[in-house]
Amino acid sequence: MADIPRRDFVRSALVGGAALALPKMAPIVSLIGAGGRRRSTLADSHIEVRLDSPIGVIAPEIYGHFTEHLGGVIYDGVWVGEDSKIPNVGGIRKALVDALTLIKPSVIRWPGGCFADSYDWRDGVGPRDQRPTRTNFWADDPGLRRVSDGPAKFDPNAFGTNEFMRFCRLVGAQPYLAANVRSLDARAFDAWIEYCNAPPDATTWSRMRAAAGDREPYGVRYWGVGNEAWGCGGNFTPAEYAEEYRRFTAGGAPQFGVDLRYVASGPSGTDRAWTTQLFDALHERGAVESVWGLSVHHYSSAPDAGADAVTFDERGWYDLLSSASDMDTVIDTTWAILAGADPRHHVKLVIDEWGAWHKSQPIADPSHLFESQSTIRDAVVAALTLNIFNRHADKVAMANVAQMINCIQSVFLAHEDQFTVTPVYHVFAMYAGHQGGRSVQTDVSAPRHTWTRKDGREAGLPGLSASASVKNQTVTITVANCSMTEPRVAEIAVRGWGGMRWLRATTLAAGSVHDVNSFANPETVKPVTVALPVSGWPLVREFPPASVTQLEIGLI
Ligand code: AHR
């Protein structure tokens, strides 16, 4: 562990309006540890929350989810069927509804992903027993080669638009639909909008919606115009996709009084060429104004031994966290390109796929493509990614973790009647308080971790990741300790502060970084909340190694 020089830390806090000068040396301080006990120790890190430097309101949609007809996400994950012995609400897994509701899932993206550009929404409406079975986009994936025929390969369409909308209603989420641009035309897109948003009894589609039990329009606002148009979404060039985007959105699509928000297919990671050329082509077609959001995808991974979801080594820990922290560059790079193409910045970023993607190791059923277990490493990935989104609240309008259940950065795992939340779930619960809060600048200095990559290159990672927001007289500070082995002790100063009424800390840490929540032991990794005594300044807190902490401070 290398302790490189800290960058300047503004050592002042305003307590009741008075500046508190902190000593130059790391002080011996009275420490409030994870269990709420006080002892003296040496602070090695600093976090300054600047209430006087607002960034923007954190869109609740940043805490969104993604569900694709892929492996075990929809069938077995979300949908168990109305006749199932597994407790369900109209066919939707009840345990999922109950747990998901608690973390305020602002928005859910559906039905893909790559699947979206092969999906005909008309197959998924009407009486369920009359719906056709279709070959799933993922049927030929090598991961399903030895899997018997079933819904992962041949989609029975039991879960369609009405079922998805009911799921959203049950958990209090807004729907975000991804339209098929590769293999359907703009007319089918118009018809889907009509099915969802036309007034009751107005059209044949809206009567069909009503006949299926949903008389009132859904009022769907968010529409993805294709997915990964540069890849599985049609292998378009930027100019070809811009032409399709224009065809789907220009003038023709019915509005039904809903402020439709179109999301154009953006780059993978920092692909500058796609974004630059796409916006040039959209400009030529007068189509930039209609773009509400630009979809950006960034998955993190660790090569070699680090790719194993559970038995990773120390290098695998840091390689993955470093890959996740590249999200910062992805956002800055894409935003800088947009500055040229859209100087008013009316187009915001929609990071509608993000997560840690490990070697696929289905847990209880081989059809669960891209499934793997989650550890505290994945929780730290989620925490540092969500901190990045909070810190870019002025740029990121939506983000959707990929995926909600049984896939990639799973928030939940389920098979038949077995169900568990993963450590990632707890991060979403601990961060829910940020939704709708005002993100404020948060300066962090902490010992930096350096390591050697497999190819011999030196790499470094900031020791702590943090973000903060204010809402309803409460400051929420979330901190990830990115060190796998070292605790950090941080002085925490809040500038622009009027005084403290109460203080609470929730910490998520694991006995071992390889611990998981299994179906048999679903509570192995779970957070602990303690109310702390209201103290003087600076507030000092120990962050255990490999942990995520939420501090909530009630303002006077
Ligand atoms: O999330 C899995 C897949 O990853 C999605 O279908 C696709 O959009 C991305 O490449």
Coordinates of C-alpha atoms and ligand atoms in Angstrom, one line a residue:
M1 CA 0.0 0.0 0.0
A2 CA 1.6 3.3 -1.1
D3 CA 0.7 6.4 0.9
I4 CA 1.2 9.1 -1.8
P5 CA 1.1 12.8 -0.8
R6 CA -2.4 14.0 -0.3
R7 CA -3.6 16.9 -2.5
D8 CA -4.4 20.0 -0.6
F9 CA -7.4 19.6 1.6
V10 CA -9.2 22.8 2.6
R11 CA -9.1 22.4 6.3
S12 CA -12.0 24.4 7.3
A13 CA -15.5 23.8 8.3
L14 CA -18.3 26.2 9.1
V15 CA -19.9 25.3 12.4
G16 CA -22.7 27.7 13.1
G17 CA -21.2 30.0 10.6
A18 CA -17.7 30.1 12.2
A19 CA -14.7 28.7 10.4
L20 CA -13.0 25.9 12.2
A21 CA -9.3 25.7 11.4
L22 CA -7.9 22.2 11.4
P23 CA -4.3 21.4 12.2
K24 CA -1.8 20.8 9.3
M25 CA -0.8 17.4 10.6
A26 CA -3.1 14.4 10.6
P27 CA -4.5 14.8 14.1
I28 CA -5.0 12.3 16.8
V29 CA -8.8 12.4 17.1
S30 CA -11.6 10.9 19.0
L31 CA -12.9 8.2 16.7
I32 CA -16.4 7.0 16.3
G33 CA -15.9 3.4 15.1
A34 CA -18.2 1.1 13.2
G35 CA -19.8 0.0 16.5
G36 CA -20.3 3.6 17.8
R37 CA -17.4 3.3 20.4
R38 CA -15.0 6.2 20.8
R39 CA -11.2 5.8 20.8
S40 CA -8.2 7.9 19.7
T41 CA -6.4 7.2 16.5
L42 CA -4.7 8.9 13.6
A43 CA -6.8 10.2 10.7
D44 CA -5.3 9.5 7.3
S45 CA -8.1 10.8 5.1
H46 CA -10.3 13.8 4.7
I47 CA -13.7 14.3 3.2
E48 CA -15.0 17.9 2.8
V49 CA -18.7 18.2 1.9
R50 CA -19.4 21.7 0.4
L51 CA -23.0 22.6 0.9
D52 CA -22.1 25.9 -0.7
S53 CA -21.2 24.2 -4.0
P54 CA -24.3 22.6 -5.5
I55 CA -23.9 20.4 -8.6
G56 CA -27.5 19.7 -9.4
V57 CA -30.5 17.7 -8.3
I58 CA -29.9 13.9 -8.4
A59 CA -32.5 12.5 -10.8
P60 CA -34.2 9.6 -9.0
E61 CA -33.9 7.9 -12.4
I62 CA -30.2 7.5 -11.7
Y63 CA -31.3 4.7 -9.4
G64 CA -32.9 2.7 -12.2
H65 CA -32.9 -1.0 -13.1
F66 CA -32.7 -3.0 -16.3
T67 CA -34.6 -6.2 -17.1
E68 CA -34.0 -8.1 -20.4
H69 CA -35.5 -11.3 -21.8
L70 CA -32.1 -12.9 -21.2
G71 CA -31.3 -16.1 -19.4
G72 CA -33.2 -16.1 -16.0
V73 CA -34.0 -12.4 -15.8
I74 CA -37.7 -12.4 -16.8
Y75 CA -38.6 -16.1 -16.7
D76 CA -37.7 -17.5 -13.3
G77 CA -36.5 -14.1 -12.1
V78 CA -39.4 -11.6 -12.4
W79 CA -42.2 -13.8 -13.8
V80 CA -43.2 -17.1 -12.2
G81 CA -46.8 -17.2 -13.5
E82 CA -50.2 -16.8 -11.9
D83 CA -50.6 -20.5 -11.3
S84 CA -47.3 -20.9 -9.7
K85 CA -46.9 -22.3 -6.1
I86 CA -44.2 -19.6 -5.7
P87 CA -45.8 -16.6 -4.0
N88 CA -46.7 -14.1 -6.7
V89 CA -48.7 -11.0 -7.4
G90 CA -50.5 -11.6 -10.7
G91 CA -47.6 -13.9 -11.8
I92 CA -44.8 -11.6 -10.6
R93 CA -42.5 -13.0 -7.9
K94 CA -43.8 -11.5 -4.6
A95 CA -40.4 -11.6 -2.8
L96 CA -39.0 -9.5 -5.6
V97 CA -41.8 -7.0 -5.5
D98 CA -41.5 -6.6 -1.7
A99 CA -37.7 -6.2 -1.6
L100 CA -37.5 -4.0 -4.8
T101 CA -40.1 -1.6 -3.5
L102 CA -38.0 -0.8 -0.5
I103 CA -35.1 0.5 -2.5
K104 CA -37.3 2.9 -4.6
P105 CA -36.6 1.6 -8.1
S106 CA -37.3 4.9 -9.9
V107 CA -37.4 3.4 -13.4
I108 CA -37.1 0.0 -15.1
R109 CA -35.8 -0.5 -18.6
W110 CA -37.3 -3.4 -20.7
P111 CA -37.3 -5.6 -22.8
G112 CA -33.5 -5.3 -23.7
G113 CA -30.7 -4.9 -24.5
C114 CA -29.9 -6.8 -27.6
F115 CA -33.3 -8.7 -27.2
A116 CA -35.1 -5.4 -27.8
D117 CA -34.0 -5.3 -31.5
S118 CA -35.5 -8.7 -32.2
Y119 CA -38.7 -8.3 -30.2
D120 CA -42.1 -7.7 -31.6
W121 CA -44.2 -6.2 -28.8
R122 CA -47.4 -7.4 -30.6
D123 CA -46.4 -11.0 -29.7
G124 CA -46.7 -10.0 -26.0
V125 CA -50.2 -8.6 -25.9
G126 CA -53.6 -10.2 -26.0
P127 CA -54.8 -13.3 -24.2
R128 CA -51.8 -15.0 -22.7
D129 CA -52.7 -18.5 -23.8
Q130 CA -52.9 -17.3 -27.4
R131 CA -49.5 -15.6 -27.6
P132 CA -46.9 -17.1 -29.9
T133 CA -43.6 -18.6 -28.8
R134 CA -40.6 -17.0 -30.5
T135 CA -36.9 -17.8 -30.7
N136 CA -35.1 -15.6 -28.2
F137 CA -32.3 -13.4 -29.5
W138 CA -29.9 -15.2 -27.1
A139 CA -30.9 -18.7 -28.1
D140 CA -27.7 -19.3 -30.0
D141 CA -25.4 -18.0 -27.3
P142 CA -22.6 -20.6 -26.5
G143 CA -23.6 -20.3 -22.9
L144 CA -27.0 -21.9 -23.7
R145 CA -25.7 -24.6 -26.0
R146 CA -26.1 -27.4 -23.5
V147 CA -29.3 -26.0 -21.9
S148 CA -32.6 -27.7 -22.7
D149 CA -35.2 -25.9 -24.6
G150 CA -37.2 -23.5 -22.4
P151 CA -38.0 -19.8 -22.1
A152 CA -34.4 -18.7 -22.2
K153 CA -34.2 -20.0 -25.7
F154 CA -37.9 -19.9 -26.8
D155 CA -39.9 -17.0 -25.4
P156 CA -43.5 -17.9 -24.6
N157 CA -44.4 -14.2 -24.4
A158 CA -46.2 -14.7 -21.2
F159 CA -44.6 -11.6 -19.9
G160 CA -45.4 -8.7 -22.3
T161 CA -46.3 -5.1 -22.1
N162 CA -49.3 -5.3 -19.7
E163 CA -47.3 -7.6 -17.3
F164 CA -44.3 -5.2 -17.4
M165 CA -46.5 -2.2 -16.7
R166 CA -48.1 -4.0 -13.7
F167 CA -44.7 -4.9 -12.4
C168 CA -43.7 -1.2 -12.6
R169 CA -46.9 -0.1 -10.9
L170 CA -46.4 -2.7 -8.1
V171 CA -42.9 -1.4 -7.3
G172 CA -43.5 2.3 -8.0
A173 CA -41.2 2.5 -11.0
Q174 CA -41.6 4.4 -14.2
P175 CA -41.4 2.3 -17.4
Y176 CA -38.6 2.8 -19.9
L177 CA -39.2 0.9 -23.2
A178 CA -36.5 0.0 -25.7
A179 CA -38.0 -0.1 -29.2
N180 CA -36.9 -2.4 -32.0
V181 CA -35.1 -0.4 -34.7
R182 CA -33.2 -3.3 -36.3
S183 CA -36.1 -5.6 -37.4
L184 CA -39.3 -3.5 -37.0
D185 CA -40.4 -0.3 -38.7
A186 CA -41.4 3.1 -37.4
R187 CA -45.1 2.1 -37.8
A188 CA -44.7 -0.6 -35.2
F189 CA -43.1 1.9 -32.9
D190 CA -46.0 4.3 -33.4
A191 CA -48.4 1.5 -32.6
W192 CA -46.6 0.6 -29.4
I193 CA -46.8 4.2 -28.2
E194 CA -50.5 4.1 -29.1
Y195 CA -51.0 0.8 -27.3
C196 CA -49.4 2.3 -24.2
N197 CA -50.6 5.9 -24.2
A198 CA -53.8 6.3 -26.2
P199 CA -56.9 7.2 -24.2
P200 CA -59.3 4.4 -23.3
D201 CA -61.7 3.4 -26.0
A202 CA -59.9 5.7 -28.5
T203 CA -58.3 3.1 -30.8
T204 CA -58.2 -0.6 -31.5
W205 CA -54.9 -0.8 -29.7
S206 CA -56.1 1.0 -26.6
R207 CA -59.2 -1.1 -26.5
M208 CA -57.0 -4.2 -26.6
R209 CA -55.0 -2.8 -23.6
A210 CA -58.2 -2.2 -21.7
A211 CA -59.5 -5.7 -22.6
A212 CA -56.3 -7.0 -20.9
G213 CA -57.2 -5.2 -17.7
D214 CA -55.5 -1.8 -18.1
R215 CA -58.1 0.7 -19.1
E216 CA -56.1 3.8 -18.2
P217 CA -53.2 4.7 -20.4
Y218 CA -49.7 4.0 -19.0
G219 CA -48.3 7.4 -20.0
V220 CA -44.9 6.0 -20.9
R221 CA -42.4 8.8 -21.2
Y222 CA -39.1 7.1 -21.8
W223 CA -38.5 5.5 -25.2
G224 CA -35.2 4.1 -26.3
V225 CA -34.8 4.2 -30.1
G226 CA -33.0 0.9 -30.5
N227 CA -30.1 -0.4 -28.4
E228 CA -26.4 -0.6 -29.2
A229 CA -27.1 0.4 -32.8
W230 CA -23.4 0.0 -33.6
G231 CA -23.7 -3.7 -32.6
C232 CA -26.5 -6.1 -32.0
G233 CA -29.0 -3.3 -32.6
G234 CA -28.4 -3.4 -36.4
N235 CA -24.7 -2.9 -37.0
F236 CA -25.5 0.6 -38.3
T237 CA -23.0 3.2 -39.2
P238 CA -23.6 6.5 -37.3
A239 CA -25.2 8.0 -40.4
E240 CA -27.4 5.0 -41.0
Y241 CA -28.6 5.0 -37.4
A242 CA -29.2 8.8 -37.5
E243 CA -31.5 8.2 -40.5
E244 CA -33.4 5.5 -38.6
Y245 CA -33.6 7.7 -35.5
R246 CA -35.1 10.5 -37.6
R247 CA -37.5 8.2 -39.3
F248 CA -38.8 6.8 -35.9
T249 CA -39.1 10.2 -34.1
A250 CA -39.6 13.0 -36.6
G251 CA -43.0 14.4 -36.4
G252 CA -44.9 11.2 -36.9
A253 CA -44.9 9.5 -33.5
P254 CA -48.2 10.1 -31.6
Q255 CA -47.9 12.1 -28.4
F256 CA -51.2 11.6 -26.6
G257 CA -50.3 14.5 -24.3
V258 CA -47.2 12.8 -23.0
D259 CA -43.8 14.6 -23.0
L260 CA -42.1 11.7 -24.9
R261 CA -38.4 11.5 -24.0
Y262 CA -36.4 9.8 -26.8
V263 CA -33.1 8.1 -26.0
A264 CA -30.7 7.7 -28.9
S265 CA -28.3 4.9 -29.1
G266 CA -24.9 6.2 -27.9
P267 CA -21.4 4.8 -27.5
S268 CA -19.9 1.8 -25.8
G269 CA -17.6 3.3 -23.2
T270 CA -15.6 6.2 -24.6
D271 CA -16.1 5.5 -28.3
R272 CA -15.6 9.1 -29.5
A273 CA -16.0 8.3 -33.2
W274 CA -19.6 7.0 -32.7
T275 CA -20.8 10.0 -30.7
T276 CA -19.1 12.6 -32.9
Q277 CA -20.3 11.1 -36.1
L278 CA -23.8 10.4 -34.8
F279 CA -24.3 14.0 -33.8
D280 CA -22.9 15.3 -37.1
A281 CA -25.4 13.1 -38.9
L282 CA -28.3 14.1 -36.5
H283 CA -27.5 17.7 -37.1
E284 CA -27.6 17.2 -40.9
R285 CA -31.1 15.8 -40.5
G286 CA -32.3 18.4 -38.0
A287 CA -32.9 15.7 -35.4
V288 CA -30.7 16.8 -32.5
E289 CA -33.6 18.8 -30.8
S290 CA -35.7 15.7 -30.4
V291 CA -33.0 13.7 -28.5
W292 CA -33.7 13.8 -24.8
G293 CA -31.0 11.4 -23.7
L294 CA -27.9 9.6 -25.2
S295 CA -27.6 6.0 -24.1
V296 CA -24.2 5.1 -22.9
H297 CA -23.1 1.6 -21.8
H298 CA -20.1 0.8 -19.6
Y299 CA -19.4 -2.6 -18.1
S300 CA -16.5 -3.2 -15.8
S301 CA -14.4 -6.4 -15.7
A302 CA -11.2 -7.8 -14.3
P303 CA -9.2 -10.1 -16.6
D304 CA -7.8 -13.5 -15.7
A305 CA -8.3 -14.7 -12.1
G306 CA -10.1 -11.5 -11.3
A307 CA -12.9 -12.5 -13.6
D308 CA -14.0 -15.1 -11.2
A309 CA -16.9 -13.5 -9.4
V310 CA -16.1 -15.1 -6.0
T311 CA -12.5 -16.4 -5.8
F312 CA -10.7 -13.3 -7.2
D313 CA -7.3 -12.4 -6.0
E314 CA -6.1 -9.0 -4.8
R315 CA -5.2 -7.9 -8.3
G316 CA -8.7 -8.9 -9.4
W317 CA -10.1 -6.7 -6.7
Y318 CA -8.3 -3.6 -7.8
D319 CA -8.5 -4.3 -11.6
L320 CA -12.3 -4.5 -11.3
L321 CA -12.6 -1.3 -9.1
S322 CA -10.3 0.5 -11.5
S323 CA -12.4 -0.6 -14.5
A324 CA -15.6 0.6 -12.7
S325 CA -14.1 3.9 -11.9
D326 CA -13.5 4.5 -15.6
M327 CA -17.1 5.5 -15.6
D328 CA -15.9 9.0 -14.6
T329 CA -13.9 9.3 -17.8
V330 CA -16.7 7.8 -19.9
I331 CA -19.0 10.6 -18.6
D332 CA -16.5 13.4 -19.0
T333 CA -15.5 12.3 -22.5
T334 CA -19.0 11.9 -23.8
W335 CA -20.1 15.1 -22.2
A336 CA -17.2 17.0 -23.8
I337 CA -18.2 15.7 -27.2
L338 CA -21.8 16.8 -26.6
A339 CA -20.6 20.2 -25.6
G340 CA -19.6 20.7 -29.3
A341 CA -22.7 19.1 -30.7
D342 CA -25.2 20.5 -28.3
P343 CA -23.9 23.6 -26.6
R344 CA -27.1 24.1 -24.6
H345 CA -26.6 20.6 -23.2
H346 CA -30.2 19.8 -23.5
V347 CA -29.2 16.2 -24.3
K348 CA -28.4 14.4 -21.1
L349 CA -26.6 11.1 -20.5
V350 CA -28.6 7.9 -19.9
I351 CA -26.2 5.2 -18.7
D352 CA -28.8 2.5 -19.3
E353 CA -26.4 -0.4 -18.9
W354 CA -23.7 -0.5 -16.2
G355 CA -22.3 -3.2 -13.9
A356 CA -19.5 -5.6 -13.2
W357 CA -19.5 -8.5 -15.7
H358 CA -17.7 -11.6 -14.5
K359 CA -17.2 -15.0 -15.9
S360 CA -20.7 -16.5 -16.3
Q361 CA -21.3 -19.1 -13.5
P362 CA -25.0 -19.9 -13.3
I363 CA -25.9 -20.6 -9.7
A364 CA -28.8 -23.0 -9.6
D365 CA -30.0 -23.2 -13.2
P366 CA -27.8 -23.4 -16.3
S367 CA -30.2 -21.4 -18.4
H368 CA -29.3 -18.3 -16.3
L369 CA -27.0 -16.8 -18.9
F370 CA -24.4 -14.3 -17.7
E371 CA -25.3 -15.0 -14.0
S372 CA -22.7 -15.0 -11.3
Q373 CA -22.6 -14.5 -7.6
S374 CA -22.0 -11.1 -6.0
T375 CA -19.6 -10.2 -3.2
I376 CA -18.7 -7.1 -1.4
R377 CA -16.4 -6.3 -4.4
D378 CA -19.6 -5.9 -6.5
A379 CA -21.1 -3.8 -3.7
V380 CA -18.1 -1.5 -3.8
V381 CA -18.4 -1.3 -7.6
A382 CA -22.0 -0.2 -7.2
A383 CA -21.1 2.3 -4.5
L384 CA -18.3 4.0 -6.4
T385 CA -20.4 4.0 -9.6
L386 CA -23.4 5.6 -7.9
N387 CA -21.0 8.1 -6.3
I388 CA -19.8 9.0 -9.8
F389 CA -23.4 9.5 -11.0
N390 CA -24.2 11.7 -8.0
R391 CA -21.2 13.8 -8.6
H392 CA -22.3 14.2 -12.3
A393 CA -25.9 15.0 -11.4
D394 CA -25.9 17.8 -13.8
K395 CA -25.1 15.5 -16.7
V396 CA -26.6 12.1 -15.9
A397 CA -30.4 12.0 -16.2
M398 CA -30.9 8.2 -15.8
A399 CA -28.9 5.1 -15.2
N400 CA -29.9 1.4 -15.1
V401 CA -27.9 -1.3 -13.4
A402 CA -27.5 -4.4 -15.6
Q403 CA -29.3 -6.3 -14.6
M404 CA -31.9 -6.5 -11.9
I405 CA -32.0 -10.2 -11.2
N406 CA -30.0 -13.4 -12.2
C407 CA -27.7 -11.6 -14.6
I408 CA -24.4 -9.6 -14.6
Q409 CA -24.4 -7.2 -11.6
S410 CA -27.5 -8.9 -10.1
V411 CA -29.3 -7.0 -7.4
F412 CA -31.3 -10.2 -6.7
L413 CA -30.8 -13.9 -7.3
A414 CA -33.7 -16.3 -7.6
H415 CA -34.5 -19.8 -8.9
E416 CA -37.9 -21.4 -8.5
D417 CA -38.9 -20.8 -4.8
Q418 CA -35.4 -19.6 -3.7
F419 CA -34.6 -16.0 -3.5
T420 CA -32.0 -13.7 -2.0
V421 CA -30.8 -10.1 -2.2
T422 CA -27.2 -9.7 -3.1
P423 CA -24.7 -7.3 -1.4
V424 CA -25.4 -4.9 -4.3
Y425 CA -29.0 -4.6 -3.1
H426 CA -27.9 -3.1 0.2
V427 CA -26.0 -0.4 -1.6
F428 CA -29.1 0.6 -3.5
A429 CA -31.0 0.7 -0.2
M430 CA -28.2 2.8 1.5
Y431 CA -28.1 5.2 -1.4
A432 CA -31.9 5.6 -1.9
G433 CA -31.8 8.8 0.3
H434 CA -29.8 10.5 -2.5
Q435 CA -32.8 10.4 -4.9
G436 CA -34.1 13.9 -5.5
G437 CA -31.4 15.4 -3.2
R438 CA -29.2 18.3 -4.2
S439 CA -25.8 16.9 -5.0
V440 CA -23.0 19.0 -3.5
Q441 CA -19.3 19.0 -4.3
T442 CA -17.4 16.6 -2.1
D443 CA -13.6 16.8 -1.9
V444 CA -11.8 13.6 -0.9
S445 CA -8.2 13.0 -0.1
A446 CA -7.0 9.5 1.0
P447 CA -4.0 7.3 0.6
R448 CA -3.9 6.0 -3.0
H449 CA -3.6 2.3 -3.7
T450 CA -1.1 1.3 -6.3
W451 CA -0.6 -2.2 -7.8
T452 CA 0.9 -3.9 -10.8
R453 CA -1.3 -5.2 -13.6
K454 CA -0.7 -8.6 -15.1
D455 CA 1.0 -7.0 -18.1
G456 CA 3.5 -5.2 -15.8
R457 CA 1.8 -1.7 -16.0
E458 CA 1.6 0.2 -12.7
A459 CA -1.9 1.3 -11.8
G460 CA -3.4 3.5 -9.0
L461 CA -6.8 4.0 -7.4
P462 CA -8.1 6.6 -4.9
G463 CA -8.5 5.0 -1.5
L464 CA -11.9 6.4 -0.9
S465 CA -14.8 7.3 -3.1
A466 CA -17.6 9.6 -1.8
S467 CA -20.6 11.7 -2.8
A468 CA -23.0 13.8 -0.8
S469 CA -26.4 15.3 -1.1
V470 CA -28.9 17.4 0.9
K471 CA -32.6 16.9 1.1
N472 CA -35.2 17.8 3.7
Q473 CA -32.6 19.1 6.2
T474 CA -30.7 15.9 6.0
V475 CA -27.2 15.5 4.5
T476 CA -26.4 12.0 3.1
I477 CA -22.8 11.1 2.6
T478 CA -21.9 7.8 1.0
V479 CA -18.4 6.5 1.1
A480 CA -16.7 3.4 -0.4
N481 CA -13.4 2.2 1.0
C482 CA -11.7 0.8 -2.1
S483 CA -8.9 -0.8 -0.2
M484 CA -9.3 -4.5 0.1
T485 CA -7.2 -4.7 3.3
E486 CA -6.8 -1.3 4.9
P487 CA -9.2 0.6 7.1
R488 CA -9.3 4.3 6.5
V489 CA -9.9 7.0 9.2
A490 CA -11.3 10.2 7.8
E491 CA -12.0 13.6 9.2
I492 CA -15.3 14.8 7.8
A493 CA -16.0 18.4 7.5
V494 CA -19.2 20.0 6.2
R495 CA -18.9 23.5 4.9
G496 CA -21.9 25.8 5.1
W497 CA -23.2 23.9 8.1
G498 CA -25.6 25.1 10.7
G499 CA -25.3 22.4 13.3
M500 CA -26.3 18.8 13.9
R501 CA -29.4 17.3 15.4
W502 CA -28.7 13.7 14.9
L503 CA -26.2 11.4 13.2
R504 CA -26.6 7.8 11.9
A505 CA -24.2 5.5 10.2
T506 CA -25.0 2.4 8.1
T507 CA -22.0 0.2 7.2
L508 CA -21.9 -2.7 4.7
A509 CA -18.8 -4.9 5.2
A510 CA -18.2 -8.6 4.9
G511 CA -16.3 -11.1 7.1
S512 CA -14.4 -12.1 4.0
V513 CA -14.3 -10.3 0.7
H514 CA -15.3 -13.7 -0.8
D515 CA -18.5 -14.0 1.2
V516 CA -21.8 -14.2 -0.7
N517 CA -25.5 -14.2 0.1
S518 CA -26.7 -17.7 -0.9
F519 CA -30.2 -19.1 -1.0
A520 CA -29.4 -21.0 2.2
N521 CA -27.7 -18.1 3.9
P522 CA -29.2 -14.9 2.5
E523 CA -28.0 -12.6 5.3
T524 CA -24.3 -13.3 5.2
V525 CA -23.5 -9.9 3.9
K526 CA -25.8 -7.2 5.2
P527 CA -25.5 -3.7 6.6
V528 CA -25.5 -2.6 10.2
T529 CA -27.0 0.7 11.3
V530 CA -26.0 2.6 14.4
A531 CA -27.2 5.9 15.8
L532 CA -24.2 7.9 16.9
P533 CA -23.8 10.6 19.5
V534 CA -24.0 14.1 18.2
S535 CA -20.4 15.2 18.4
G536 CA -18.2 18.2 17.9
W537 CA -16.1 18.9 14.8
P538 CA -14.4 17.4 12.9
L539 CA -16.5 14.4 12.6
V540 CA -14.2 11.4 12.5
R541 CA -15.1 8.0 11.2
E542 CA -13.4 4.8 10.5
F543 CA -14.2 3.0 7.3
P544 CA -13.4 -0.7 7.4
P545 CA -11.6 -2.2 4.5
A546 CA -13.7 -3.2 1.5
S547 CA -16.8 -1.5 2.8
V548 CA -19.6 0.9 1.9
T549 CA -20.9 3.5 4.4
Q550 CA -23.8 5.8 4.5
L551 CA -23.8 8.7 6.9
E552 CA -27.0 10.6 7.5
I553 CA -26.8 13.8 9.4
G554 CA -29.9 15.7 10.5
L555 CA -29.4 19.5 10.1
I556 CA -30.6 22.1 12.6
Ligands
AHR1 O1 -26.8 -6.7 -20.6 C1 -26.4 -7.7 -21.5 C2 -26.2 -7.2 -22.9 O2 -25.1 -6.3 -22.9 C3 -27.3 -6.3 -23.5 O3 -28.3 -7.1 -24.1 C4 -26.6 -5.5 -24.5 O4 -27.2 -4.3 -24.8 C5 -25.2 -5.4 -24.0 O5 -24.2 -5.6 -24.9

